[in-house]
mmCIF file with all atom_site columns, C-alpha atoms in Angstrom:
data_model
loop_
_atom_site.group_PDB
_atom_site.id
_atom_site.type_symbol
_atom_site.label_atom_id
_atom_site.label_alt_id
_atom_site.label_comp_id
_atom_site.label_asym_id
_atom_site.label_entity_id
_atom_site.label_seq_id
_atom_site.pdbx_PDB_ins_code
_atom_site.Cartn_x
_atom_site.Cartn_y
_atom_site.Cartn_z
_atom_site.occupancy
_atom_site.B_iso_or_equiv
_atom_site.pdbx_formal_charge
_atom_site.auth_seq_id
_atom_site.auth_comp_id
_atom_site.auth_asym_id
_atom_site.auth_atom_id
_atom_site.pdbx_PDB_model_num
ATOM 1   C CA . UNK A 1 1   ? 7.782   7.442  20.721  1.00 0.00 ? 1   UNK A CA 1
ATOM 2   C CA . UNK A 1 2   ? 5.287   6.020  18.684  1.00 0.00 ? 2   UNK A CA 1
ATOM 3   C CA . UNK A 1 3   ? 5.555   2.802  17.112  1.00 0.00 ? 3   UNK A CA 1
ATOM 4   C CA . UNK A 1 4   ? 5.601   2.806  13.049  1.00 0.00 ? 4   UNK A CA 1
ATOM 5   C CA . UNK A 1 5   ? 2.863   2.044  11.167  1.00 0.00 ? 5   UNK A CA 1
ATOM 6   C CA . UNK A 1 6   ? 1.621   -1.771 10.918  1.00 0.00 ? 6   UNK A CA 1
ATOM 7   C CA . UNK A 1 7   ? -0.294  -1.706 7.297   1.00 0.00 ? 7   UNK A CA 1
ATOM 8   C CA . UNK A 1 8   ? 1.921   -1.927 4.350   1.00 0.00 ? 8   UNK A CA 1
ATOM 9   C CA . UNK A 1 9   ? 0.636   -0.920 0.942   1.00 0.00 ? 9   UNK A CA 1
ATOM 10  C CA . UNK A 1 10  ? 0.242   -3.726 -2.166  1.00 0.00 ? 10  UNK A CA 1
ATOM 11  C CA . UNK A 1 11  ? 3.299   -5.638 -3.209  1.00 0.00 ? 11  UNK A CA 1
ATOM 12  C CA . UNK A 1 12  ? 2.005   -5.297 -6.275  1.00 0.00 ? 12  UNK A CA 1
ATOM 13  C CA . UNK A 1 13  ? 2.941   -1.611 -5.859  1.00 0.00 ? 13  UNK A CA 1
ATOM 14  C CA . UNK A 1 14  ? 7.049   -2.527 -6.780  1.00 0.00 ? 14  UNK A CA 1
ATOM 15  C CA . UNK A 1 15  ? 5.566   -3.578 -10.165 1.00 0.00 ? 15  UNK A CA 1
ATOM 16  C CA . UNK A 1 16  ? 3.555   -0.847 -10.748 1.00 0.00 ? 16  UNK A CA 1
ATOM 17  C CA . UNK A 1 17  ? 6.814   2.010  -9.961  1.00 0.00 ? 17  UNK A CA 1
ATOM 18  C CA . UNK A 1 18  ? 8.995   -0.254 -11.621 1.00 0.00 ? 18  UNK A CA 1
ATOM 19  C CA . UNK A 1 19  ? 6.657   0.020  -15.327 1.00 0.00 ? 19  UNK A CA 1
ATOM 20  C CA . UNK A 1 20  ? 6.405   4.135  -14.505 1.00 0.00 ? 20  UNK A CA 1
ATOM 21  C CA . UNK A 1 21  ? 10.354  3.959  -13.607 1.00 0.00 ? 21  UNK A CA 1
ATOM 22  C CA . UNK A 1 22  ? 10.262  2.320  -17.617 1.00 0.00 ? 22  UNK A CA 1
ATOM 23  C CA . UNK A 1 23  ? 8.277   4.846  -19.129 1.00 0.00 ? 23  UNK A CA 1
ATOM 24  C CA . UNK A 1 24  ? 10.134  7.584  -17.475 1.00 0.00 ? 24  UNK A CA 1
ATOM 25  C CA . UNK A 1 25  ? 13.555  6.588  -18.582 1.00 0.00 ? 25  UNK A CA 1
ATOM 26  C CA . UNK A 1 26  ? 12.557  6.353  -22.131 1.00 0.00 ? 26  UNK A CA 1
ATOM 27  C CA . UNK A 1 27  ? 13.427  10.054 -22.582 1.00 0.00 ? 27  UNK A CA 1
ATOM 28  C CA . UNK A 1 28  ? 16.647  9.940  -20.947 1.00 0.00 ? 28  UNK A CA 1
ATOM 29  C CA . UNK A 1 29  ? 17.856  7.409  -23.514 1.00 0.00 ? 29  UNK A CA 1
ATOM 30  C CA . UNK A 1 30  ? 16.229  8.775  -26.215 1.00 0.00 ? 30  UNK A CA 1
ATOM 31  C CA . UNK A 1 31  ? 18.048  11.976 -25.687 1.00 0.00 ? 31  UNK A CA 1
ATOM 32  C CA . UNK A 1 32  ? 21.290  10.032 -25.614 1.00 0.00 ? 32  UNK A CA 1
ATOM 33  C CA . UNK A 1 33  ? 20.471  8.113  -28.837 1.00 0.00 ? 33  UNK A CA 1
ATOM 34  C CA . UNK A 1 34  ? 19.844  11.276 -30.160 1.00 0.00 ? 34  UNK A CA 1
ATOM 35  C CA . UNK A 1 35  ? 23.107  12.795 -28.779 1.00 0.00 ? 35  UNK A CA 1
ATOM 36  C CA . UNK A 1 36  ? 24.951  10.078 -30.785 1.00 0.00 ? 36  UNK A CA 1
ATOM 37  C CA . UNK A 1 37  ? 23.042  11.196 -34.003 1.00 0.00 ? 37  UNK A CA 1
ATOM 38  C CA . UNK A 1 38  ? 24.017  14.371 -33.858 1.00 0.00 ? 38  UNK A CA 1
ATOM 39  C CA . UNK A 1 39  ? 27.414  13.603 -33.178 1.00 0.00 ? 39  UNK A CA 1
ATOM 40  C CA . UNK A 1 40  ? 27.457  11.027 -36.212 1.00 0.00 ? 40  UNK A CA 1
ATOM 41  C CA . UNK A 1 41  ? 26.289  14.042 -38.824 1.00 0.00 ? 41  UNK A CA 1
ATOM 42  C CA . UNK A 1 42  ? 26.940  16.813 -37.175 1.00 0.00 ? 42  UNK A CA 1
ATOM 43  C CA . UNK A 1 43  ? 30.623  18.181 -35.428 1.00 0.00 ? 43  UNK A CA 1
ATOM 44  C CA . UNK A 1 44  ? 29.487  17.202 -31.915 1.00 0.00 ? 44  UNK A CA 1
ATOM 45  C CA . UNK A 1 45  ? 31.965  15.700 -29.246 1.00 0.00 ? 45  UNK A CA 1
ATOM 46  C CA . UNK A 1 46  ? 31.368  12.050 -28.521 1.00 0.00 ? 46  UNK A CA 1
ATOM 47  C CA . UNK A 1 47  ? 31.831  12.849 -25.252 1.00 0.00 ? 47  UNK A CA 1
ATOM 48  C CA . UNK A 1 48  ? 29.103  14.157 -24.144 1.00 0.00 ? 48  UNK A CA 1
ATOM 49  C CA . UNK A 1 49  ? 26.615  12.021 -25.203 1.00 0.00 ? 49  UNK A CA 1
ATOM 50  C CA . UNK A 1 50  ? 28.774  9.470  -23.971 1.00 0.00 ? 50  UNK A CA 1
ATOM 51  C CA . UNK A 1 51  ? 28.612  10.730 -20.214 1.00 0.00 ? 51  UNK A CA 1
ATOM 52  C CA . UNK A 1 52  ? 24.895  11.484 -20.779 1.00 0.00 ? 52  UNK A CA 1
ATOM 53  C CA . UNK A 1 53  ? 25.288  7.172  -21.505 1.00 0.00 ? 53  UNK A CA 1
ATOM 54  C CA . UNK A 1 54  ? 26.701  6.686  -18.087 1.00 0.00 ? 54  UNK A CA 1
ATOM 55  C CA . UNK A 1 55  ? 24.237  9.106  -16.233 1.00 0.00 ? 55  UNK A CA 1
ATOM 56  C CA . UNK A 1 56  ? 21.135  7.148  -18.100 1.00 0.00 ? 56  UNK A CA 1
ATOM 57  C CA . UNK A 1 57  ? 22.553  3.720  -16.810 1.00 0.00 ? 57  UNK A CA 1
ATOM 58  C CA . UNK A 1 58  ? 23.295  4.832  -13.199 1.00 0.00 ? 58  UNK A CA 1
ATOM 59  C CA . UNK A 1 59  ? 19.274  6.704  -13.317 1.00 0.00 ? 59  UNK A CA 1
ATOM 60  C CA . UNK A 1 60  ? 17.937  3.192  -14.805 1.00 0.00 ? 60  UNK A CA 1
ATOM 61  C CA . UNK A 1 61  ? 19.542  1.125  -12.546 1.00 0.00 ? 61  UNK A CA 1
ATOM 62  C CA . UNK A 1 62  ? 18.668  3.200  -9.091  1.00 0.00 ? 62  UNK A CA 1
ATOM 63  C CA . UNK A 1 63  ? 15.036  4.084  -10.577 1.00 0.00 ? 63  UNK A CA 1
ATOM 64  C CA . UNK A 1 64  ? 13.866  0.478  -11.552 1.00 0.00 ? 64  UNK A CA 1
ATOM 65  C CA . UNK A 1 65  ? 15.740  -2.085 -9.302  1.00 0.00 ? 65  UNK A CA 1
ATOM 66  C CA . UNK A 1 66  ? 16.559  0.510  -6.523  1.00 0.00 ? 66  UNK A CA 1
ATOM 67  C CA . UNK A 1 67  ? 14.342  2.672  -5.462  1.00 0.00 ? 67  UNK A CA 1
ATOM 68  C CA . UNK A 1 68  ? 10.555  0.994  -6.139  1.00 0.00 ? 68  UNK A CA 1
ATOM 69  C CA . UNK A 1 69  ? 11.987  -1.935 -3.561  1.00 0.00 ? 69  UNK A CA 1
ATOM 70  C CA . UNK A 1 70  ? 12.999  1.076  -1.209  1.00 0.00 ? 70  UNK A CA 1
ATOM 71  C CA . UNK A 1 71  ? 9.768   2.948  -1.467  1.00 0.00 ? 71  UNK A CA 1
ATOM 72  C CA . UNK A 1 72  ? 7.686   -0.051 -1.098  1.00 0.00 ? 72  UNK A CA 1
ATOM 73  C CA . UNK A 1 73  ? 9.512   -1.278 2.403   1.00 0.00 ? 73  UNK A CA 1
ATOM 74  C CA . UNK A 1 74  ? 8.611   2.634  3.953   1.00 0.00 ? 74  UNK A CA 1
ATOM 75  C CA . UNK A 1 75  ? 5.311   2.796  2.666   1.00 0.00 ? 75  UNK A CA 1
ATOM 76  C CA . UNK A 1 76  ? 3.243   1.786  5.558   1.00 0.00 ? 76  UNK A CA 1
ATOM 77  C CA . UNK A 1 77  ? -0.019  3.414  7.081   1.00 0.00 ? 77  UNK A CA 1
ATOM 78  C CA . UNK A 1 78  ? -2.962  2.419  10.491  1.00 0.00 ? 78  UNK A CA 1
ATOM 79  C CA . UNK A 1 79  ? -6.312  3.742  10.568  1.00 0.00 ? 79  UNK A CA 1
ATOM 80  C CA . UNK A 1 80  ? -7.388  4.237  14.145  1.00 0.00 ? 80  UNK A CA 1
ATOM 81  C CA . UNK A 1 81  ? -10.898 5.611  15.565  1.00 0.00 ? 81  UNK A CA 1
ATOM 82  C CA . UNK A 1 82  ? -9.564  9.407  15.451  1.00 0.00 ? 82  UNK A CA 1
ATOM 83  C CA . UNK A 1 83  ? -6.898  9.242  13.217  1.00 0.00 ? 83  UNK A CA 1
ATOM 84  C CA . UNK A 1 84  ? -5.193  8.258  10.350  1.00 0.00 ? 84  UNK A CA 1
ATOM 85  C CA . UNK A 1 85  ? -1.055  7.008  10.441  1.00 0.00 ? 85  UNK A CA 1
ATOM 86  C CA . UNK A 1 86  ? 0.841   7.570  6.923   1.00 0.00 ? 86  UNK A CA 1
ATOM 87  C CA . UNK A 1 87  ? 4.717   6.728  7.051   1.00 0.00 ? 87  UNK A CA 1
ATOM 88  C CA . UNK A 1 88  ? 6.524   7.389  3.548   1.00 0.00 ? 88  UNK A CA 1
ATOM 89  C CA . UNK A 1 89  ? 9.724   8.223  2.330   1.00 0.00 ? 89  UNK A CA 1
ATOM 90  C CA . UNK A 1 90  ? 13.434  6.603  1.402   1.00 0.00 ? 90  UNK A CA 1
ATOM 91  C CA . UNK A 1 91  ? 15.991  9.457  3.001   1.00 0.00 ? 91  UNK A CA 1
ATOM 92  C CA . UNK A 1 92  ? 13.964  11.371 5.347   1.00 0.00 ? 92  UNK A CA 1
ATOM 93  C CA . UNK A 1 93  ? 10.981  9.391  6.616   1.00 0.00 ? 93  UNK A CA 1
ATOM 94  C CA . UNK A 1 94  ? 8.098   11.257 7.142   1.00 0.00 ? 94  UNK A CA 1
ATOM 95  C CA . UNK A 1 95  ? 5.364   10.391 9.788   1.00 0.00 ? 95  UNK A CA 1
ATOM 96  C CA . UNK A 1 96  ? 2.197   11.905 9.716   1.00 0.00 ? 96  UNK A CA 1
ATOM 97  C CA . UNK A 1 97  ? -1.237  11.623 11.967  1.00 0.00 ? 97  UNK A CA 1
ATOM 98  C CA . UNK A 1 98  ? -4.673  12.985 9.993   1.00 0.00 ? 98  UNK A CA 1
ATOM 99  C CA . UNK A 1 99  ? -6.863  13.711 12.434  1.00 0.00 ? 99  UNK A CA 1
ATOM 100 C CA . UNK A 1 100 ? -10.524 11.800 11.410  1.00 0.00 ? 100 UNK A CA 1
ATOM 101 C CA . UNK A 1 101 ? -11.643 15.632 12.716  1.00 0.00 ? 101 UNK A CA 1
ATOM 102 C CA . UNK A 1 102 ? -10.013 17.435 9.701   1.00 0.00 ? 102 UNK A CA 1
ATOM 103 C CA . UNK A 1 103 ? -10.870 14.934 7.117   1.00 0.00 ? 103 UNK A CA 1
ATOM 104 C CA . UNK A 1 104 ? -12.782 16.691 4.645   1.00 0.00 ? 104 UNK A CA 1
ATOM 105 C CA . UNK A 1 105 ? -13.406 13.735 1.644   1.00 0.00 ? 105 UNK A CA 1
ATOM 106 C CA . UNK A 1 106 ? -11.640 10.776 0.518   1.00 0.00 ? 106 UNK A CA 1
ATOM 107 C CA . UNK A 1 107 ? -11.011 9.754  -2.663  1.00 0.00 ? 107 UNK A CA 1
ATOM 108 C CA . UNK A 1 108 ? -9.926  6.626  -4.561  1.00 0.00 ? 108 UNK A CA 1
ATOM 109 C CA . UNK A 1 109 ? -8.017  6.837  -8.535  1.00 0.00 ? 109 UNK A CA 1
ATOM 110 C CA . UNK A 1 110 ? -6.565  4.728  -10.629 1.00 0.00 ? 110 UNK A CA 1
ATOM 111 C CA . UNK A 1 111 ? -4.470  5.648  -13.565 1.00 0.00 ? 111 UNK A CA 1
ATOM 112 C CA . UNK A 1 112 ? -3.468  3.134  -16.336 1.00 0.00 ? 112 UNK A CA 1
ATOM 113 C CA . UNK A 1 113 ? -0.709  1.745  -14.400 1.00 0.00 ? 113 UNK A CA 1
ATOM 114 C CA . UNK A 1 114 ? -2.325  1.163  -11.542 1.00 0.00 ? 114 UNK A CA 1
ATOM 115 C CA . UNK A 1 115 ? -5.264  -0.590 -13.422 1.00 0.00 ? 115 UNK A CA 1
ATOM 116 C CA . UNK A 1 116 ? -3.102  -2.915 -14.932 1.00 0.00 ? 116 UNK A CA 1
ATOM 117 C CA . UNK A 1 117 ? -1.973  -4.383 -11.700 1.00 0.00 ? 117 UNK A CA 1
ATOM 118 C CA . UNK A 1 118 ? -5.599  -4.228 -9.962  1.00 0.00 ? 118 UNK A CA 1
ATOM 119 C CA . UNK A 1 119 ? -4.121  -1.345 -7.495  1.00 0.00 ? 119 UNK A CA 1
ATOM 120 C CA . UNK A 1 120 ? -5.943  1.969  -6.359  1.00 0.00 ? 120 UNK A CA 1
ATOM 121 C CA . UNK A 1 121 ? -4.684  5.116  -4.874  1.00 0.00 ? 121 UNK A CA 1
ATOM 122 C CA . UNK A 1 122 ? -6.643  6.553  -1.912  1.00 0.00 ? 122 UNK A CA 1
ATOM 123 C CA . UNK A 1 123 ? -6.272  10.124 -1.311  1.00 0.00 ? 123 UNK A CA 1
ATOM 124 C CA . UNK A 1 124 ? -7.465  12.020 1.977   1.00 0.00 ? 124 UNK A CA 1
ATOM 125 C CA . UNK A 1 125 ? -8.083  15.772 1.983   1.00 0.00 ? 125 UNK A CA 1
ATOM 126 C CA . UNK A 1 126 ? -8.474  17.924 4.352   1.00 0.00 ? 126 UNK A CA 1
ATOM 127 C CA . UNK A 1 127 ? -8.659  21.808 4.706   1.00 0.00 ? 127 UNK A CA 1
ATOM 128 C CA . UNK A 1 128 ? -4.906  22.403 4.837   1.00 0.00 ? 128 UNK A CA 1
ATOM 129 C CA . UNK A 1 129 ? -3.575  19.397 2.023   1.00 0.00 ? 129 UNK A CA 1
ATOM 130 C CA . UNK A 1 130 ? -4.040  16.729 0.807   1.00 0.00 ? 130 UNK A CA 1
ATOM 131 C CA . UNK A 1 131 ? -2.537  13.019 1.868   1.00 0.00 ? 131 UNK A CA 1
ATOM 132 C CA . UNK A 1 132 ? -2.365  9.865  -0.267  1.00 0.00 ? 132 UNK A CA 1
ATOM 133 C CA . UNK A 1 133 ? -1.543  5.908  0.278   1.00 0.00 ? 133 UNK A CA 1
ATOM 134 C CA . UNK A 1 134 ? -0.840  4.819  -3.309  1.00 0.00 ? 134 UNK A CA 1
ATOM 135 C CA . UNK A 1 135 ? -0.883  1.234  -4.696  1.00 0.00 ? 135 UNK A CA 1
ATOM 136 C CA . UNK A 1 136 ? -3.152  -0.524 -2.573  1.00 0.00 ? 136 UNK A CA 1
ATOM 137 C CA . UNK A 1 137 ? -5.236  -3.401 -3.691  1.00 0.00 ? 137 UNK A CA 1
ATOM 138 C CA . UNK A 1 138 ? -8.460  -1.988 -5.304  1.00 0.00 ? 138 UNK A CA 1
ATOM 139 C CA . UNK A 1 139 ? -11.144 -3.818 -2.640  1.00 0.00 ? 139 UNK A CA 1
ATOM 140 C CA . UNK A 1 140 ? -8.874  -2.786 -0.398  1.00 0.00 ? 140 UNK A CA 1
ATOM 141 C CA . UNK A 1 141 ? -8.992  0.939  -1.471  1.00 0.00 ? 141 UNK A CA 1
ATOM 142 C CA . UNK A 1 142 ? -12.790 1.106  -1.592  1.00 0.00 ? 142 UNK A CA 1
ATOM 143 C CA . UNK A 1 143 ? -12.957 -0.698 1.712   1.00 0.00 ? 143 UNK A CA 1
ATOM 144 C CA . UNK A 1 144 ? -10.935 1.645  3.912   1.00 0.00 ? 144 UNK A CA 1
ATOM 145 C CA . UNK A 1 145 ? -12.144 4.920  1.682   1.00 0.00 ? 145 UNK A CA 1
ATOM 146 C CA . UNK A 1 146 ? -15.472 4.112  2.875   1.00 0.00 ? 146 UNK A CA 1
ATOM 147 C CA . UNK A 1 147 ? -14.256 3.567  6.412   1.00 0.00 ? 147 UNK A CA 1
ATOM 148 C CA . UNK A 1 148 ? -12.355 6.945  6.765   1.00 0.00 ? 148 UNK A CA 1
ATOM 149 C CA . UNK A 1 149 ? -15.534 8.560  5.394   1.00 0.00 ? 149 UNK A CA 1
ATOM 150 C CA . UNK A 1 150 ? -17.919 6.522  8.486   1.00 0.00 ? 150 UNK A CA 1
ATOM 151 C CA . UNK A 1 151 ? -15.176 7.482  10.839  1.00 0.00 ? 151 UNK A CA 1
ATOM 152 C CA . UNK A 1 152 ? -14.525 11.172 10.116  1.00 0.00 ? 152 UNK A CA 1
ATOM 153 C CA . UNK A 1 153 ? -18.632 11.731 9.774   1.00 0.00 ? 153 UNK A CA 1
ATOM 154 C CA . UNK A 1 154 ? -19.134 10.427 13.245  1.00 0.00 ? 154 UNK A CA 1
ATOM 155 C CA . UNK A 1 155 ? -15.753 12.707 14.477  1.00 0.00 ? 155 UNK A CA 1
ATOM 156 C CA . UNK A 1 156 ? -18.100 15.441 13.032  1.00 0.00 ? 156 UNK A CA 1
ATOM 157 C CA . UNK A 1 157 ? -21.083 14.877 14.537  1.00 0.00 ? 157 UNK A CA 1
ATOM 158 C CA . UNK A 1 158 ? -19.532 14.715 18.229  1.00 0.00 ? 158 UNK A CA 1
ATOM 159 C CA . UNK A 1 159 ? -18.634 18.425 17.086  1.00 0.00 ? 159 UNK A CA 1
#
């Protein structure tokens, strides 16, 4: 069996999942603040905004502290001569090998988030899908995008 990838992605990239986790979990507790208004004026049962309480404190906790941490420790990829090596995932880990032959382009973005932390995403496509290592550092990004593309065009001219 193959060994697991040796490349890990930014640790900057915990930071990064950890503001989105933020932003995300403002509507979950803005729809229990609001559950608690409407039970104030309106005949609503505390109760229910009460166990929507509980649920939004159990979903803060595991998607800020838990699961960036968790994500960042299986994010790992390897570039090799005809092939690229992308491990992901928290439950199920999934492994996957992009042959340099299939690459079609590669792509770097960078949303807000990402820009505030100095982070890139680099995204590979090829005929079938399309594959991404998020969060790495931005040289870094532009560096191995423009490596993939000089391996994958000399995969295609041996065609």
């Amino acid at each position: 069996m193959r060994q697991a990838p040796q490349q890990r992605i930014a640790k900057d990239a915990i930071k990064a999942w950890k503001t989105a986790a933020i932003l995300w979990m403002l509507i979950p507790w803005l729809v229990t603040i609001g559950g608690y208004i409407i039970s104030y004026f309106v005949d609503f049962p505390y109760w229910i905004p009460t166990v929507a309480l509980i649920v939004t404190i159990i979903l803060t906790v595991v998607s800020i502290f838990i699961i960036p941490k968790l994500r960042w420790r299986r994010w790992r990829y390897e570039l090799f001569d005809q092939e690229i090596y992308i491990q992901h995932g928290i439950l199920i880990v999934s492994r996957t090998l992009v042959p340099m032959i299939r690459v079609q382009h590669v792509d770097t973005k960078q949303g807000p988030i990402l820009k505030m932390f100095n982070l890139a995403s680099l995204t590979i496509s090829t005929a079938a899908t399309t594959h991404e290592i998020p969060a790495l550092l931005e040289e870094e990004a532009a560096e191995l995008r423009d490596q993939i593309s000089d391996l994958a065009r000399v995969d295609q001219e041996d065609v």
